[in-house]
PDB file of N, CA and C in Angstrom:
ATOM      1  N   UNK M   1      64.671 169.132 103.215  1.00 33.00           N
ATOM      2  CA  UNK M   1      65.099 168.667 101.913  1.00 33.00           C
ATOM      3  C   UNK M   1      64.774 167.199 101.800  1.00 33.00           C
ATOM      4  N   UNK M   2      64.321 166.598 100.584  1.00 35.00           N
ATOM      5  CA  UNK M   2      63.730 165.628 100.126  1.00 35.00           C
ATOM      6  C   UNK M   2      64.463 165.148  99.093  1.00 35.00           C
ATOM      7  N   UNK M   3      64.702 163.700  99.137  1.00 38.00           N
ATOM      8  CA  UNK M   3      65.146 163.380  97.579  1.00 38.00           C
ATOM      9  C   UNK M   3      64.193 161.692  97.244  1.00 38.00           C
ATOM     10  N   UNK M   4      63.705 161.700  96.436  1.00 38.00           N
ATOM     11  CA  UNK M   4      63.054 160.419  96.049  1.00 38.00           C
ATOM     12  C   UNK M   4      64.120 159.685  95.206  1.00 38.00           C
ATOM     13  N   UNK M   5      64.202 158.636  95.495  1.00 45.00           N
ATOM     14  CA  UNK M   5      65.124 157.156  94.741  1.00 45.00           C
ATOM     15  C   UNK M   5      64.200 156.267  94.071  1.00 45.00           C
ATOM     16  N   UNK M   6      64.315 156.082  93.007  1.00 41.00           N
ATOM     17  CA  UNK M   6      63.364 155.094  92.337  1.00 41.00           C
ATOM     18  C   UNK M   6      64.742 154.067  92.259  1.00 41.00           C
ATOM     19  N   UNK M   7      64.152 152.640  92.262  1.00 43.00           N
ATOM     20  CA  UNK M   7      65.482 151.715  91.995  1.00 43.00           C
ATOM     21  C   UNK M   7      65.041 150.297  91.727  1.00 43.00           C
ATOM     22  N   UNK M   8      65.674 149.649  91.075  1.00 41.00           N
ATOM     23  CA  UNK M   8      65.811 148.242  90.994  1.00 41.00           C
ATOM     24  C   UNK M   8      66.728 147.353  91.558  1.00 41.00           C
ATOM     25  N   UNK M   9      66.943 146.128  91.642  1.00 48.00           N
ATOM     26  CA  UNK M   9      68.268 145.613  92.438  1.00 48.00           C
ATOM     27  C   UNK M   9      68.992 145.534  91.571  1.00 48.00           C
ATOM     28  N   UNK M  10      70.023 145.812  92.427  1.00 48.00           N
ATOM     29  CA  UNK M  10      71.901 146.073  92.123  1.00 48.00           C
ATOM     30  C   UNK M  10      72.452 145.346  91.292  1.00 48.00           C
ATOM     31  N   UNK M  11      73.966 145.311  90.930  1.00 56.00           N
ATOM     32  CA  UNK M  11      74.891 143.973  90.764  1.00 56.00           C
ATOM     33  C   UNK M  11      75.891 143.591  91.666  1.00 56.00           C
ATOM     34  N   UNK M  12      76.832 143.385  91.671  1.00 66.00           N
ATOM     35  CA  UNK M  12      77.696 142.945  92.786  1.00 66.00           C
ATOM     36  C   UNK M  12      78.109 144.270  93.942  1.00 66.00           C
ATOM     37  N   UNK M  13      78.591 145.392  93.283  1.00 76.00           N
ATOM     38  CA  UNK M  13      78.713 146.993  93.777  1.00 76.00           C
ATOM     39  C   UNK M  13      77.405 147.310  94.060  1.00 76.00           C
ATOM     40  N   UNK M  14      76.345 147.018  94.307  1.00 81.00           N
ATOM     41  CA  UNK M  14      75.512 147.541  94.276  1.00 81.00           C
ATOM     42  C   UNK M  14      74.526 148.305  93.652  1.00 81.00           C
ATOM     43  N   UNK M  15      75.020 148.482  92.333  1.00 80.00           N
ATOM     44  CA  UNK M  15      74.633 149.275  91.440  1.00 80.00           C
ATOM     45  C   UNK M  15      74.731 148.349  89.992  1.00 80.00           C
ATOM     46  N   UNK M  16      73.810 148.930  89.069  1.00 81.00           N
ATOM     47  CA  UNK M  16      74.555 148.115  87.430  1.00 81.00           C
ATOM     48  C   UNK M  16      73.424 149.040  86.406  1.00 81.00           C
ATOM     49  N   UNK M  17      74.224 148.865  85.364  1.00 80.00           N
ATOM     50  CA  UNK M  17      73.636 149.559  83.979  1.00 80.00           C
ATOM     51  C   UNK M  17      72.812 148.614  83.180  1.00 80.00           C
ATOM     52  N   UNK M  18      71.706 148.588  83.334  1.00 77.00           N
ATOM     53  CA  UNK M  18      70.386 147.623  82.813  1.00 77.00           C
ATOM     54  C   UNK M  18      70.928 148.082  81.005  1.00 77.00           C
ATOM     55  N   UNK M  19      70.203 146.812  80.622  1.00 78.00           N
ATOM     56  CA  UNK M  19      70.664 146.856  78.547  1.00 78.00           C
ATOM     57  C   UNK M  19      69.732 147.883  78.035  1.00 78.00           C
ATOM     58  N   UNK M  20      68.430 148.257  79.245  1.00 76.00           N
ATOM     59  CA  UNK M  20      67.600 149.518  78.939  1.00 76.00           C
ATOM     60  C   UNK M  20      68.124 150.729  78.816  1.00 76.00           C
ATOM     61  N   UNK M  21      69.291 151.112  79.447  1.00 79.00           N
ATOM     62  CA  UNK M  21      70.127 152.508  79.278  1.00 79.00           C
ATOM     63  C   UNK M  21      69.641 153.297  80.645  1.00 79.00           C
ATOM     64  N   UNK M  22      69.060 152.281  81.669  1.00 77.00           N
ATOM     65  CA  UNK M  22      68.845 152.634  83.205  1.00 77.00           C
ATOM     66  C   UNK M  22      69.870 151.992  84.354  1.00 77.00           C
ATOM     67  N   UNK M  23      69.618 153.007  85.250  1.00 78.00           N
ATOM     68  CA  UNK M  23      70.740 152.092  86.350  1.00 78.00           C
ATOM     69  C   UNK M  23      69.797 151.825  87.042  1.00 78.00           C
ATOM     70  N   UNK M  24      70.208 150.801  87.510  1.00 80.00           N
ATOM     71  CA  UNK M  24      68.954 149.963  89.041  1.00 80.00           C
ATOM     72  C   UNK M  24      70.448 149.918  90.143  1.00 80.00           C
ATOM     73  N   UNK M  25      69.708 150.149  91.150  1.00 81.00           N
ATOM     74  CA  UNK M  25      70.511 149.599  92.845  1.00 81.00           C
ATOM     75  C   UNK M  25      69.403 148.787  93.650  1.00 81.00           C
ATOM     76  N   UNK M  26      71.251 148.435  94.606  1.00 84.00           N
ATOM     77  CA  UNK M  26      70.213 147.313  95.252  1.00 84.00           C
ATOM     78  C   UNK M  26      69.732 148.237  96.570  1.00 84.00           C
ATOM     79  N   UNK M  27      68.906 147.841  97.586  1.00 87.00           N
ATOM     80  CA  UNK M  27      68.613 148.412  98.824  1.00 87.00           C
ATOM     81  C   UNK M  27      69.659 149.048  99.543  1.00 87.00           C
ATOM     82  N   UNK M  28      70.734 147.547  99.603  1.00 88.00           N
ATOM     83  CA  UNK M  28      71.635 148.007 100.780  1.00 88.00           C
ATOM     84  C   UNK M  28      72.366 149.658 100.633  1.00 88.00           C
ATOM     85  N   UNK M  29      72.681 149.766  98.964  1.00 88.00           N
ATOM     86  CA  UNK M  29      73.687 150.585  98.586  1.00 88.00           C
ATOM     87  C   UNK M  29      72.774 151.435  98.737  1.00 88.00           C
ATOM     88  N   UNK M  30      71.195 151.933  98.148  1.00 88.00           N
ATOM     89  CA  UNK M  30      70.926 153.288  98.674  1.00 88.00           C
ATOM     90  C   UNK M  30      70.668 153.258 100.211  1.00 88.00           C
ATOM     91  N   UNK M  31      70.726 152.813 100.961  1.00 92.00           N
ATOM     92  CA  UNK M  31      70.167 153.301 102.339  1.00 92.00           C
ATOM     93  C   UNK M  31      71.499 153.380 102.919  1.00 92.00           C
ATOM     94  N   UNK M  32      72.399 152.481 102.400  1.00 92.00           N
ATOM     95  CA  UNK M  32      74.302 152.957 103.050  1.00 92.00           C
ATOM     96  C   UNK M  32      74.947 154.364 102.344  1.00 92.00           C
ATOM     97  N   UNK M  33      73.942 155.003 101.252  1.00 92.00           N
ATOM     98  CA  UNK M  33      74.815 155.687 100.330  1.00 92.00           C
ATOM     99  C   UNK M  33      73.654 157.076 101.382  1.00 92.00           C
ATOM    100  N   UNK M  34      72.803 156.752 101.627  1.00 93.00           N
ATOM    101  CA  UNK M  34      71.413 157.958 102.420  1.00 93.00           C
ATOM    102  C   UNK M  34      72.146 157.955 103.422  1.00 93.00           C
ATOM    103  N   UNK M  35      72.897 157.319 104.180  1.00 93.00           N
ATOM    104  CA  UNK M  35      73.492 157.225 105.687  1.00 93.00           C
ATOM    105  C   UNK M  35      74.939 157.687 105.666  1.00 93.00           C
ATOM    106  N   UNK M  36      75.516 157.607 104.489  1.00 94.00           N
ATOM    107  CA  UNK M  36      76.973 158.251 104.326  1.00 94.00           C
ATOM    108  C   UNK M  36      76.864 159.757 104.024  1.00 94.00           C
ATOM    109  N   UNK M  37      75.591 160.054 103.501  1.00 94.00           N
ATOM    110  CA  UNK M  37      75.028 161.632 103.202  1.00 94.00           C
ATOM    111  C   UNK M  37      74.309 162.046 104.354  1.00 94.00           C
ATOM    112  N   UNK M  38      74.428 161.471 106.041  1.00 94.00           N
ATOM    113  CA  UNK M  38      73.817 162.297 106.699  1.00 94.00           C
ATOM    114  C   UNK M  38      72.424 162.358 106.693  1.00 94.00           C
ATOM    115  N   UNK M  39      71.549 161.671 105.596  1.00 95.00           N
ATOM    116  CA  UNK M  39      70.328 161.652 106.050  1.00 95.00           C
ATOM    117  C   UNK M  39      69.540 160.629 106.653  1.00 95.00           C
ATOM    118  N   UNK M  40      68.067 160.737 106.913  1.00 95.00           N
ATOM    119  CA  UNK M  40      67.721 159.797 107.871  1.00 95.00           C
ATOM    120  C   UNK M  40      66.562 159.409 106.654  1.00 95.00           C
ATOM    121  N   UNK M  41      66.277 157.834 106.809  1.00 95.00           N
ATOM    122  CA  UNK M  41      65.182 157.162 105.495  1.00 95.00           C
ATOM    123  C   UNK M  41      63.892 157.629 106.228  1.00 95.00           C
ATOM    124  N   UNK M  42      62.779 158.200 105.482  1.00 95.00           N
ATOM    125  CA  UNK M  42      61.555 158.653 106.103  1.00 95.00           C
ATOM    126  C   UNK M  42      60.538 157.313 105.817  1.00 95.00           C
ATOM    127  N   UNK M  43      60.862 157.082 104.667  1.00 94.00           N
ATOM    128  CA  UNK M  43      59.713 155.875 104.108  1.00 94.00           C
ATOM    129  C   UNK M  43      60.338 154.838 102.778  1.00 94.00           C
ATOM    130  N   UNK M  44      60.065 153.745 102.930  1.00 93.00           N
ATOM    131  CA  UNK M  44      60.635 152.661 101.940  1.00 93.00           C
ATOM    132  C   UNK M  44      59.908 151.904 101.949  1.00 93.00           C
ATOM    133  N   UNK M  45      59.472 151.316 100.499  1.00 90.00           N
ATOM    134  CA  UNK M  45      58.459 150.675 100.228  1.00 90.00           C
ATOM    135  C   UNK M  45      59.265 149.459  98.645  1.00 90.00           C
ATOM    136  N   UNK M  46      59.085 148.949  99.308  1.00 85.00           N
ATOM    137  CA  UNK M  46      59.888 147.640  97.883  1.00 85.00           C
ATOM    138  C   UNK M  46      58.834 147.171  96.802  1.00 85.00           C
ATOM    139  N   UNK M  47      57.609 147.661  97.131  1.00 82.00           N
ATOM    140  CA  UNK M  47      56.642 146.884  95.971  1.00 82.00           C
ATOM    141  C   UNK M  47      55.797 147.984  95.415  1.00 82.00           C
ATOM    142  N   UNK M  48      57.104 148.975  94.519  1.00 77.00           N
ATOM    143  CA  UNK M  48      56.486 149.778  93.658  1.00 77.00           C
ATOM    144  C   UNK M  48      56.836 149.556  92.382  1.00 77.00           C
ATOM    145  N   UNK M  49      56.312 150.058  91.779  1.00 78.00           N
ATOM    146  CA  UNK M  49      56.457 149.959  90.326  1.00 78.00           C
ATOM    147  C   UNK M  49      56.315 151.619  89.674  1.00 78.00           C
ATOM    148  N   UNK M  50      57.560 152.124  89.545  1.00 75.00           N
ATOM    149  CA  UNK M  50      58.186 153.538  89.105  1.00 75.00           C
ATOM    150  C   UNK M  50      58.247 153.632  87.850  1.00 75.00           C
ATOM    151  N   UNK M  51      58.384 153.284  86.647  1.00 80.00           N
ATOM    152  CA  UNK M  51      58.137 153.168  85.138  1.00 80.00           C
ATOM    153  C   UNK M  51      57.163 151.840  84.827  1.00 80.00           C
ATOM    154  N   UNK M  52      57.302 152.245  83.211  1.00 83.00           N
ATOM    155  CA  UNK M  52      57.230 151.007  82.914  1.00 83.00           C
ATOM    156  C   UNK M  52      58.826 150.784  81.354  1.00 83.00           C
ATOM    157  N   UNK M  53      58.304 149.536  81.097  1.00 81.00           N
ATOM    158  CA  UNK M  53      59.334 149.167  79.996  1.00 81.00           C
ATOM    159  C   UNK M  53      58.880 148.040  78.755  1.00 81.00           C
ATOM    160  N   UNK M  54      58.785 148.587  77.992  1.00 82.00           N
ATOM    161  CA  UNK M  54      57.972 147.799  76.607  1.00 82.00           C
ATOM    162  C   UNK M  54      56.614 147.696  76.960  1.00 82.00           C
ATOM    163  N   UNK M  55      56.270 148.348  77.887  1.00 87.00           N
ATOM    164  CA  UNK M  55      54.756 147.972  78.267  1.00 87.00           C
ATOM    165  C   UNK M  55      54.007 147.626  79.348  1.00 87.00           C
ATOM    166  N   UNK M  56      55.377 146.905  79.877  1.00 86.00           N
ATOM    167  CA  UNK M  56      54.864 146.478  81.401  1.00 86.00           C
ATOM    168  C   UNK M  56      55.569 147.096  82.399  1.00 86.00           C
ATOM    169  N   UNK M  57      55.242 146.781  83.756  1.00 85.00           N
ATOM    170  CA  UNK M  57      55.614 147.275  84.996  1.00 85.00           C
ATOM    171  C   UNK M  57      56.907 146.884  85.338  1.00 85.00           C
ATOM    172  N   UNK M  58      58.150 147.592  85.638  1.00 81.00           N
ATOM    173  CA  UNK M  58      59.174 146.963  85.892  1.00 81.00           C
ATOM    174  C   UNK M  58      59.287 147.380  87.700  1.00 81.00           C
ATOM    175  N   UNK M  59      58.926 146.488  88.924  1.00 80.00           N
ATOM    176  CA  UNK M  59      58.881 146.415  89.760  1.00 80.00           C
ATOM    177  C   UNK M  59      60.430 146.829  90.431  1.00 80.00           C
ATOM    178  N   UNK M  60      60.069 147.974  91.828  1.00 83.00           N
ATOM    179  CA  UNK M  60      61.291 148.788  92.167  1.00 83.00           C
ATOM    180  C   UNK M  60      61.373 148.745  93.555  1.00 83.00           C
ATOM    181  N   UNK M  61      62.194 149.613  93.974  1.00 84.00           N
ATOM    182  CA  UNK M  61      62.201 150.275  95.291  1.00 84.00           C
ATOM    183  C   UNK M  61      61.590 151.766  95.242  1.00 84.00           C
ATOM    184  N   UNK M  62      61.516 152.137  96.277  1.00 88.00           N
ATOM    185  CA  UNK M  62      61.020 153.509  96.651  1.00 88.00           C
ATOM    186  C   UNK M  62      61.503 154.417  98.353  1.00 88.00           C
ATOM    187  N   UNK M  63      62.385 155.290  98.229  1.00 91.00           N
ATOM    188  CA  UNK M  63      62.923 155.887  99.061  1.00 91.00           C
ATOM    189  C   UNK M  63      62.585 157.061  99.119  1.00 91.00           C
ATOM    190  N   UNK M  64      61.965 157.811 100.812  1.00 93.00           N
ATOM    191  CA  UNK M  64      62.782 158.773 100.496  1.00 93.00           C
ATOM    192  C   UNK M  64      63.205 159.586 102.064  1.00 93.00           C
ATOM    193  N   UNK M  65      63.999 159.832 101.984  1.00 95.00           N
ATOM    194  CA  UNK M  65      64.800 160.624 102.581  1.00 95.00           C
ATOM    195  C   UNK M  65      64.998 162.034 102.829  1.00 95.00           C
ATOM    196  N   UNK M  66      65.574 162.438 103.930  1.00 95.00           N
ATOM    197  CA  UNK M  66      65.408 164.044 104.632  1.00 95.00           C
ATOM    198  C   UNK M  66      66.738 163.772 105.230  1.00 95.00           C
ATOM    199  N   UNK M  67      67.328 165.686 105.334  1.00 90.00           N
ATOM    200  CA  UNK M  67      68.071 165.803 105.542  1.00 90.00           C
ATOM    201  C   UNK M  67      67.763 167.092 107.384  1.00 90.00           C
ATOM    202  N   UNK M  68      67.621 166.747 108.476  1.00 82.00           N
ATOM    203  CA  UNK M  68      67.465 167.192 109.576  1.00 82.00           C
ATOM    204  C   UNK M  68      68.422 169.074 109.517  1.00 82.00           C
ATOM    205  N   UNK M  69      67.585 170.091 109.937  1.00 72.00           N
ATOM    206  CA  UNK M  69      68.560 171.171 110.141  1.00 72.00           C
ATOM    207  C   UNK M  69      69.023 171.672 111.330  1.00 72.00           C
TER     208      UNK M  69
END
């Protein structure tokens, strides 16, 4: 099992609701939130760019994760 995380950085919780009507997180919270679920990070890459927004590239994270059987 696989799950891909697209993300931006956080707010103070780690998490926040962009004025776009998107949530962005920061690193720490998905790879502590992948590790509280038991899985192990396969690959992370910080210099992606997962949408865009009005046009341009809004620069992200990229996770993803497996769950061992």
């Amino acid at each position: 099992w696989e799950r891909q995380l697209i993300l931006d950085a956080g707010g103070e919780n780690g998490w926040r609701l962009q004025g776009s009507g998107t949530f962005s997180h920061s690193k720490n919270h998905v790879l502590a939130a992948g590790r509280e679920a038991g899985l192990q990070l396969k690959f992370y890459s910080d210099s992606h760019s997962p949408r865009l927004e009005r046009g341009l590239p809004v620069k992200g994270h990229f996770a993803i994760f497996s769950k061992d059987k």
